[in-house]
PDB file of C-alpha atoms in Angstrom:
ATOM      1  CA  MET A   1      56.024-108.304 -17.592  1.00  0.00           C
ATOM      2  CA  ILE A   2      59.117-109.430 -17.196  1.00  0.00           C
ATOM      3  CA  LYS A   3      58.102-112.505 -15.595  1.00  0.00           C
ATOM      4  CA  LEU A   4      55.704-113.330 -18.034  1.00  0.00           C
ATOM      5  CA  PHE A   5      57.808-113.140 -20.971  1.00  0.00           C
ATOM      6  CA  ARG A   6      60.234-115.549 -19.336  1.00  0.00           C
ATOM      7  CA  ASN A   7      57.574-117.960 -18.919  1.00  0.00           C
ATOM      8  CA  ILE A   8      56.949-117.940 -22.291  1.00  0.00           C
ATOM      9  CA  ARG A   9      60.601-118.600 -23.225  1.00  0.00           C
ATOM     10  CA  GLN A  10      61.032-121.363 -20.890  1.00  0.00           C
ATOM     11  CA  ASN A  11      57.457-122.964 -22.161  1.00  0.00           C
ATOM     12  CA  LEU A  12      58.778-122.876 -25.769  1.00  0.00           C
ATOM     13  CA  LEU A  13      61.723-124.475 -24.666  1.00  0.00           C
ATOM     14  CA  SER A  14      60.558-127.181 -22.938  1.00  0.00           C
ATOM     15  CA  GLU A  15      57.972-127.975 -25.980  1.00  0.00           C
ATOM     16  CA  GLY A  16      61.441-128.248 -28.069  1.00  0.00           C
ATOM     17  CA  LYS A  17      59.928-125.216 -30.071  1.00  0.00           C
ATOM     18  CA  THR A  18      63.418-123.990 -30.719  1.00  0.00           C
ATOM     19  CA  GLY A  19      62.560-121.985 -33.995  1.00  0.00           C
ATOM     20  CA  LYS A  20      59.453-120.458 -32.332  1.00  0.00           C
ATOM     21  CA  TYR A  21      61.790-119.530 -29.414  1.00  0.00           C
ATOM     22  CA  LEU A  22      63.977-117.722 -31.664  1.00  0.00           C
ATOM     23  CA  LYS A  23      61.671-116.155 -33.247  1.00  0.00           C
ATOM     24  CA  TYR A  24      60.393-114.838 -30.135  1.00  0.00           C
ATOM     25  CA  ALA A  25      63.140-113.806 -28.502  1.00  0.00           C
ATOM     26  CA  ILE A  26      64.336-111.794 -31.450  1.00  0.00           C
ATOM     27  CA  GLY A  27      60.773-109.833 -31.288  1.00  0.00           C
ATOM     28  CA  GLU A  28      61.136-109.215 -27.497  1.00  0.00           C
ATOM     29  CA  ILE A  29      64.704-107.648 -28.575  1.00  0.00           C
ATOM     30  CA  ILE A  30      63.381-105.425 -30.933  1.00  0.00           C
ATOM     31  CA  LEU A  31      60.429-104.451 -28.374  1.00  0.00           C
ATOM     32  CA  VAL A  32      62.951-103.790 -25.969  1.00  0.00           C
ATOM     33  CA  VAL A  33      64.813-101.700 -28.309  1.00  0.00           C
ATOM     34  CA  ILE A  34      61.887 -99.883 -29.513  1.00  0.00           C
ATOM     35  CA  GLY A  35      60.667 -98.950 -25.608  1.00  0.00           C
ATOM     36  CA  ILE A  36      64.522 -97.566 -25.341  1.00  0.00           C
ATOM     37  CA  LEU A  37      64.027 -95.480 -28.387  1.00  0.00           C
ATOM     38  CA  ILE A  38      60.817 -94.138 -27.252  1.00  0.00           C
ATOM     39  CA  ALA A  39      62.286 -93.710 -23.710  1.00  0.00           C
ATOM     40  CA  LEU A  40      65.215 -91.594 -25.386  1.00  0.00           C
ATOM     41  CA  SER A  41      62.557 -89.758 -27.568  1.00  0.00           C
ATOM     42  CA  ILE A  42      60.663 -88.485 -25.008  1.00  0.00           C
ATOM     43  CA  SER A  43      63.811 -87.235 -22.635  1.00  0.00           C
ATOM     44  CA  ASN A  44      64.838 -85.290 -25.557  1.00  0.00           C
ATOM     45  CA  TRP A  45      61.832 -83.940 -26.090  1.00  0.00           C
ATOM     46  CA  SER A  46      61.772 -82.784 -22.629  1.00  0.00           C
ATOM     47  CA  GLU A  47      65.311 -81.521 -22.658  1.00  0.00           C
ATOM     48  CA  ARG A  48      64.463 -79.525 -25.885  1.00  0.00           C
ATOM     49  CA  ASN A  49      61.591 -77.864 -24.269  1.00  0.00           C
ATOM     50  CA  LYS A  50      63.555 -77.385 -21.143  1.00  0.00           C
ATOM     51  CA  THR A  51      66.294 -75.820 -23.369  1.00  0.00           C
ATOM     52  CA  GLN A  52      63.689 -73.628 -25.479  1.00  0.00           C
ATOM     53  CA  GLU A  53      62.265 -72.181 -22.323  1.00  0.00           C
ATOM     54  CA  LYS A  54      65.633 -70.922 -21.307  1.00  0.00           C
ATOM     55  CA  VAL A  55      66.375 -69.898 -24.837  1.00  0.00           C
ATOM     56  CA  ASN A  56      63.234 -67.705 -24.648  1.00  0.00           C
ATOM     57  CA  THR A  57      63.798 -66.342 -20.872  1.00  0.00           C
ATOM     58  CA  PHE A  58      67.135 -65.390 -22.291  1.00  0.00           C
ATOM     59  CA  ILE A  59      65.916 -63.612 -25.174  1.00  0.00           C
ATOM     60  CA  THR A  60      63.152 -61.624 -23.101  1.00  0.00           C
ATOM     61  CA  SER A  61      65.745 -60.633 -20.953  1.00  0.00           C
ATOM     62  CA  LEU A  62      68.409 -59.748 -23.893  1.00  0.00           C
ATOM     63  CA  LYS A  63      65.580 -57.676 -25.268  1.00  0.00           C
ATOM     64  CA  SER A  64      65.011 -55.603 -22.091  1.00  0.00           C
ATOM     65  CA  ASP A  65      68.444 -54.559 -22.096  1.00  0.00           C
ATOM     66  CA  LEU A  66      68.734 -53.623 -25.551  1.00  0.00           C
ATOM     67  CA  ILE A  67      65.860 -51.208 -25.317  1.00  0.00           C
ATOM     68  CA  ASN A  68      67.750 -49.615 -22.091  1.00  0.00           C
ATOM     69  CA  ASP A  69      71.241 -49.305 -24.098  1.00  0.00           C
ATOM     70  CA  LEU A  70      69.070 -48.075 -26.670  1.00  0.00           C
ATOM     71  CA  SER A  71      67.574 -45.013 -24.685  1.00  0.00           C
ATOM     72  CA  THR A  72      71.065 -44.471 -22.799  1.00  0.00           C
ATOM     73  CA  ILE A  73      73.095 -44.346 -26.366  1.00  0.00           C
ATOM     74  CA  SER A  74      70.497 -41.922 -27.675  1.00  0.00           C
ATOM     75  CA  ASP A  75      71.302 -40.072 -24.972  1.00  0.00           C
ATOM     76  CA  VAL A  76      74.915 -40.108 -25.285  1.00  0.00           C
ATOM     77  CA  ILE A  77      74.763 -39.033 -28.631  1.00  0.00           C
ATOM     78  CA  LYS A  78      72.841 -35.948 -27.971  1.00  0.00           C
ATOM     79  CA  ILE A  79      75.002 -34.956 -25.318  1.00  0.00           C
ATOM     80  CA  GLN A  80      77.993 -35.811 -27.184  1.00  0.00           C
ATOM     81  CA  GLU A  81      76.746 -33.800 -30.450  1.00  0.00           C
ATOM     82  CA  ASP A  82      76.265 -30.610 -28.032  1.00  0.00           C
ATOM     83  CA  ARG A  83      79.195 -30.764 -26.440  1.00  0.00           C
ATOM     84  CA  LEU A  84      80.982 -31.256 -30.112  1.00  0.00           C
ATOM     85  CA  LYS A  85      79.297 -27.981 -30.975  1.00  0.00           C
ATOM     86  CA  ALA A  86      80.926 -26.612 -27.955  1.00  0.00           C
ATOM     87  CA  LEU A  87      83.908 -27.211 -28.587  1.00  0.00           C
ATOM     88  CA  GLU A  88      84.146 -26.283 -32.355  1.00  0.00           C
ATOM     89  CA  GLU A  89      82.561 -22.978 -31.205  1.00  0.00           C
ATOM     90  CA  SER A  90      85.295 -22.611 -28.578  1.00  0.00           C
ATOM     91  CA  ILE A  91      88.236 -23.293 -31.336  1.00  0.00           C
ATOM     92  CA  ALA A  92      86.748 -21.149 -33.922  1.00  0.00           C
ATOM     93  CA  LEU A  93      86.566 -18.154 -31.431  1.00  0.00           C
ATOM     94  CA  GLY A  94      90.160 -18.844 -30.380  1.00  0.00           C
ATOM     95  CA  ASN A  95      91.388 -18.834 -34.072  1.00  0.00           C
ATOM     96  CA  ASN A  96      89.191 -15.498 -34.740  1.00  0.00           C
ATOM     97  CA  PRO A  97      92.223 -13.274 -35.926  1.00  0.00           C
ATOM     98  CA  GLN A  98      90.074 -10.225 -34.040  1.00  0.00           C
ATOM     99  CA  LEU A  99      90.529 -12.350 -30.826  1.00  0.00           C
ATOM    100  CA  LYS A 100      92.136  -9.435 -28.748  1.00  0.00           C
ATOM    101  CA  GLU A 101      90.051  -6.914 -30.013  1.00  0.00           C
ATOM    102  CA  ILE A 102      87.148  -9.276 -29.055  1.00  0.00           C
ATOM    103  CA  LEU A 103      88.409  -9.650 -25.779  1.00  0.00           C
ATOM    104  CA  LYS A 104      89.385  -6.126 -25.313  1.00  0.00           C
ATOM    105  CA  ASN A 105      85.903  -5.315 -26.203  1.00  0.00           C
ATOM    106  CA  ASN A 106      84.372  -7.966 -23.539  1.00  0.00           C
ATOM    107  CA  GLN A 107      82.288  -9.367 -26.581  1.00  0.00           C
ATOM    108  CA  THR A 108      83.318 -13.164 -25.708  1.00  0.00           C
ATOM    109  CA  GLU A 109      80.071 -15.072 -24.325  1.00  0.00           C
ATOM    110  CA  GLU A 110      80.624 -17.937 -21.824  1.00  0.00           C
ATOM    111  CA  ILE A 111      80.151 -21.421 -23.608  1.00  0.00           C
ATOM    112  CA  SER A 112      78.776 -24.565 -22.070  1.00  0.00           C
ATOM    113  CA  ILE A 113      81.061 -27.372 -22.062  1.00  0.00           C
ATOM    114  CA  GLY A 114      78.449 -30.121 -21.069  1.00  0.00           C
ATOM    115  CA  ARG A 115      78.838 -33.709 -19.801  1.00  0.00           C
ATOM    116  CA  ASN A 116      81.369 -35.943 -21.082  1.00  0.00           C
ATOM    117  CA  TRP A 117      79.160 -38.868 -20.810  1.00  0.00           C
ATOM    118  CA  THR A 118      80.183 -42.159 -22.576  1.00  0.00           C
ATOM    119  CA  PHE A 119      78.212 -45.111 -23.144  1.00  0.00           C
ATOM    120  CA  PHE A 120      78.830 -48.720 -21.654  1.00  0.00           C
ATOM    121  CA  PRO A 121      76.325 -51.207 -22.254  1.00  0.00           C
ATOM    122  CA  VAL A 122      74.318 -53.538 -20.078  1.00  0.00           C
ATOM    123  CA  ALA A 123      75.418 -56.859 -20.775  1.00  0.00           C
ATOM    124  CA  GLY A 124      74.129 -59.035 -17.989  1.00  0.00           C
ATOM    125  CA  ALA A 125      72.132 -61.243 -20.053  1.00  0.00           C
ATOM    126  CA  TYR A 126      74.131 -62.134 -22.811  1.00  0.00           C
ATOM    127  CA  LYS A 127      77.399 -62.803 -20.279  1.00  0.00           C
ATOM    128  CA  ALA A 128      75.262 -65.270 -18.278  1.00  0.00           C
ATOM    129  CA  ALA A 129      73.924 -66.796 -21.970  1.00  0.00           C
ATOM    130  CA  SER A 130      77.522 -67.082 -22.945  1.00  0.00           C
ATOM    131  CA  GLY A 131      78.784 -68.797 -19.595  1.00  0.00           C
ATOM    132  CA  THR A 132      76.021 -71.810 -19.956  1.00  0.00           C
ATOM    133  CA  GLY A 133      76.427 -72.168 -24.129  1.00  0.00           C
ATOM    134  CA  LEU A 134      72.739 -71.123 -24.117  1.00  0.00           C
ATOM    135  CA  ILE A 135      73.496 -68.980 -27.087  1.00  0.00           C
ATOM    136  CA  GLU A 136      74.691 -71.769 -29.348  1.00  0.00           C
ATOM    137  CA  SER A 137      71.201 -73.207 -28.612  1.00  0.00           C
ATOM    138  CA  LEU A 138      69.416 -70.508 -30.766  1.00  0.00           C
ATOM    139  CA  GLN A 139      68.151 -72.087 -33.787  1.00  0.00           C
ATOM    140  CA  ASN A 140      68.070 -68.973 -35.644  1.00  0.00           C
ATOM    141  CA  ASP A 141      71.150 -68.562 -37.331  1.00  0.00           C
ATOM    142  CA  ASN A 142      70.485 -64.529 -38.201  1.00  0.00           C
ATOM    143  CA  LEU A 143      69.721 -63.451 -34.756  1.00  0.00           C
ATOM    144  CA  LYS A 144      72.805 -65.490 -33.247  1.00  0.00           C
ATOM    145  CA  LYS A 145      75.122 -63.845 -35.529  1.00  0.00           C
ATOM    146  CA  ASP A 146      73.519 -60.246 -35.144  1.00  0.00           C
ATOM    147  CA  ILE A 147      73.632 -60.829 -31.324  1.00  0.00           C
ATOM    148  CA  ILE A 148      77.160 -61.776 -31.180  1.00  0.00           C
ATOM    149  CA  ASN A 149      78.524 -59.337 -33.620  1.00  0.00           C
ATOM    150  CA  LEU A 150      76.675 -56.702 -31.469  1.00  0.00           C
ATOM    151  CA  TYR A 151      78.447 -57.737 -28.155  1.00  0.00           C
ATOM    152  CA  GLU A 152      81.691 -59.435 -29.493  1.00  0.00           C
ATOM    153  CA  TYR A 153      82.424 -56.609 -32.224  1.00  0.00           C
ATOM    154  CA  TYR A 154      80.391 -52.996 -31.753  1.00  0.00           C
ATOM    155  CA  TYR A 155      79.896 -53.281 -27.813  1.00  0.00           C
ATOM    156  CA  ASN A 156      83.898 -54.392 -27.613  1.00  0.00           C
ATOM    157  CA  ARG A 157      84.713 -51.253 -29.787  1.00  0.00           C
ATOM    158  CA  ILE A 158      82.577 -48.538 -28.306  1.00  0.00           C
ATOM    159  CA  ASN A 159      83.448 -49.842 -24.528  1.00  0.00           C
ATOM    160  CA  TYR A 160      87.578 -49.402 -25.829  1.00  0.00           C
ATOM    161  CA  ASN A 161      86.862 -46.121 -27.495  1.00  0.00           C
ATOM    162  CA  GLY A 162      84.658 -44.598 -24.129  1.00  0.00           C
ATOM    163  CA  GLN A 163      87.509 -45.656 -22.304  1.00  0.00           C
ATOM    164  CA  LEU A 164      90.146 -43.506 -24.393  1.00  0.00           C
ATOM    165  CA  SER A 165      87.433 -40.484 -24.539  1.00  0.00           C
ATOM    166  CA  ASP A 166      87.395 -40.506 -20.707  1.00  0.00           C
ATOM    167  CA  ASP A 167      91.071 -40.826 -20.236  1.00  0.00           C
ATOM    168  CA  ARG A 168      91.628 -38.431 -23.240  1.00  0.00           C
ATOM    169  CA  ASN A 169      89.406 -35.874 -21.117  1.00  0.00           C
ATOM    170  CA  GLU A 170      90.877 -36.264 -17.717  1.00  0.00           C
ATOM    171  CA  LEU A 171      94.269 -35.291 -19.534  1.00  0.00           C
ATOM    172  CA  LEU A 172      92.910 -32.062 -20.858  1.00  0.00           C
ATOM    173  CA  GLU A 173      94.148 -29.129 -18.747  1.00  0.00           C
ATOM    174  CA  TRP A 174      90.799 -26.689 -18.991  1.00  0.00           C
ATOM    175  CA  GLU A 175      90.093 -26.552 -15.330  1.00  0.00           C
ATOM    176  CA  SER A 176      93.221 -27.048 -13.485  1.00  0.00           C
ATOM    177  CA  ARG A 177      94.274 -23.479 -16.493  1.00  0.00           C
ATOM    178  CA  MET A 178      91.531 -21.829 -14.622  1.00  0.00           C
ATOM    179  CA  TYR A 179      89.678 -22.077 -18.397  1.00  0.00           C
ATOM    180  CA  ALA A 180      86.360 -23.860 -17.332  1.00  0.00           C
ATOM    181  CA  ASN A 181      84.359 -23.796 -14.331  1.00  0.00           C
ATOM    182  CA  TYR A 182      82.240 -27.226 -13.665  1.00  0.00           C
ATOM    183  CA  SER A 183      80.449 -25.929 -11.185  1.00  0.00           C
ATOM    184  CA  ASN A 184      78.246 -24.404 -13.806  1.00  0.00           C
ATOM    185  CA  ARG A 185      79.769 -26.313 -16.868  1.00  0.00           C
ATOM    186  CA  LYS A 186      81.047 -22.986 -18.513  1.00  0.00           C
ATOM    187  CA  LEU A 187      84.121 -22.959 -20.823  1.00  0.00           C
ATOM    188  CA  PHE A 188      86.492 -19.688 -20.788  1.00  0.00           C
ATOM    189  CA  TYR A 189      84.836 -18.042 -17.800  1.00  0.00           C
ATOM    190  CA  ASP A 190      88.222 -16.981 -17.707  1.00  0.00           C
ATOM    191  CA  GLU A 191      89.132 -15.600 -21.292  1.00  0.00           C
ATOM    192  CA  LYS A 192      92.811 -16.068 -21.027  1.00  0.00           C
ATOM    193  CA  GLY A 193      92.195 -19.686 -22.335  1.00  0.00           C
ATOM    194  CA  LEU A 194      91.445 -18.301 -25.848  1.00  0.00           C
ATOM    195  CA  LEU A 195      95.113 -16.891 -25.905  1.00  0.00           C
ATOM    196  CA  ASP A 196      96.655 -20.142 -25.262  1.00  0.00           C
ATOM    197  CA  LYS A 197      97.345 -21.884 -28.292  1.00  0.00           C
ATOM    198  CA  ASP A 198      98.382 -24.817 -26.806  1.00  0.00           C
ATOM    199  CA  PHE A 199      95.320 -25.410 -24.998  1.00  0.00           C
ATOM    200  CA  LEU A 200      93.280 -24.635 -28.424  1.00  0.00           C
ATOM    201  CA  ARG A 201      95.601 -27.495 -29.880  1.00  0.00           C
ATOM    202  CA  GLN A 202      93.923 -29.705 -27.196  1.00  0.00           C
ATOM    203  CA  LEU A 203      90.742 -29.280 -27.641  1.00  0.00           C
ATOM    204  CA  VAL A 204      91.330 -29.840 -31.362  1.00  0.00           C
ATOM    205  CA  TYR A 205      92.217 -33.159 -30.801  1.00  0.00           C
ATOM    206  CA  VAL A 206      89.211 -33.735 -28.310  1.00  0.00           C
ATOM    207  CA  ALA A 207      87.070 -32.280 -30.890  1.00  0.00           C
ATOM    208  CA  ARG A 208      88.177 -34.995 -33.159  1.00  0.00           C
ATOM    209  CA  PHE A 209      87.819 -37.729 -31.150  1.00  0.00           C
ATOM    210  CA  THR A 210      84.325 -36.397 -30.312  1.00  0.00           C
ATOM    211  CA  ASN A 211      83.286 -36.530 -33.695  1.00  0.00           C
ATOM    212  CA  VAL A 212      84.945 -40.212 -34.020  1.00  0.00           C
ATOM    213  CA  TYR A 213      82.911 -41.205 -31.111  1.00  0.00           C
ATOM    214  CA  ILE A 214      79.604 -39.617 -32.264  1.00  0.00           C
ATOM    215  CA  MET A 215      79.945 -42.044 -35.678  1.00  0.00           C
ATOM    216  CA  LEU A 216      81.070 -44.903 -33.607  1.00  0.00           C
ATOM    217  CA  SER A 217      78.095 -44.552 -31.667  1.00  0.00           C
ATOM    218  CA  ASN A 218      75.489 -44.140 -34.275  1.00  0.00           C
ATOM    219  CA  GLN A 219      77.262 -47.223 -35.669  1.00  0.00           C
ATOM    220  CA  THR A 220      76.511 -48.922 -32.658  1.00  0.00           C
ATOM    221  CA  LYS A 221      72.828 -47.787 -32.356  1.00  0.00           C
ATOM    222  CA  SER A 222      72.061 -48.951 -35.549  1.00  0.00           C
ATOM    223  CA  ALA A 223      73.480 -52.347 -34.601  1.00  0.00           C
ATOM    224  CA  ILE A 224      71.101 -52.336 -31.390  1.00  0.00           C
ATOM    225  CA  GLU A 225      67.904 -51.459 -33.412  1.00  0.00           C
ATOM    226  CA  ASN A 226      68.691 -53.868 -36.062  1.00  0.00           C
ATOM    227  CA  THR A 227      69.255 -56.861 -33.110  1.00  0.00           C
ATOM    228  CA  ILE A 228      66.111 -55.647 -31.240  1.00  0.00           C
ATOM    229  CA  LYS A 229      64.285 -56.207 -35.195  1.00  0.00           C
ATOM    230  CA  SER A 230      65.623 -59.818 -34.915  1.00  0.00           C
ATOM    231  CA  ILE A 231      64.503 -60.536 -31.565  1.00  0.00           C
ATOM    232  CA  GLN A 232      61.043 -59.571 -32.649  1.00  0.00           C
ATOM    233  CA  ALA A 233      60.953 -61.380 -35.622  1.00  0.00           C
ATOM    234  CA  PHE A 234      61.884 -64.203 -33.640  1.00  0.00           C
ATOM    235  CA  GLU A 235      59.449 -63.971 -31.234  1.00  0.00           C
ATOM    236  CA  GLU A 236      56.557 -63.628 -33.757  1.00  0.00           C
ATOM    237  CA  LYS A 237      57.621 -67.291 -34.526  1.00  0.00           C
ATOM    238  CA  LEU A 238      56.957 -68.849 -31.352  1.00  0.00           C
TER     239      LEU A 238
END
């Protein structure tokens, strides 16, 4: 093809047809530019398709992570609510004006303390996408906002408070003081704990923090549900 164009140009020059040569040369340049633009368009289209495939794979993985997180945080909230109830019952009993009489008559019951199970989300898909800039390739601004807000705000906050909760409970001296038995998860199997006002103050602090943690967990749960809905809306448009 190039050889053919060269021969045409040479024939026009040899025949002294300068005007036609110039017109031909301009036309040839235009054809080359058009060819380059077409090639670039095809390349960009192919690259966009590859990026979109990566985005779709990321969204699928992220949705799977969030469904698991939703199940986990629902379990955590239930456990923490049961735990808060046990703490509040213990505090109320310890502050009962008739406590000594209750203990004297052996009318106390062991209270289940449950587990201190905090929520730490799965972030594999999000971290991988963040590291490659894939999140910025999302063409849905609302979904992008929901994802970033969930991981950078709600998840960071619940992770921080979960660590505080774990640290606070490690400082609670109920087993070392023989006020709890972790083997059967019972609180106050030794009733002396009910008479220890310092220990009761510790319980009050933990109960308050547990209540805050439950509130934050519920807010995080709502954010997870909202992000899953955004993903489902995005998938419906694919």
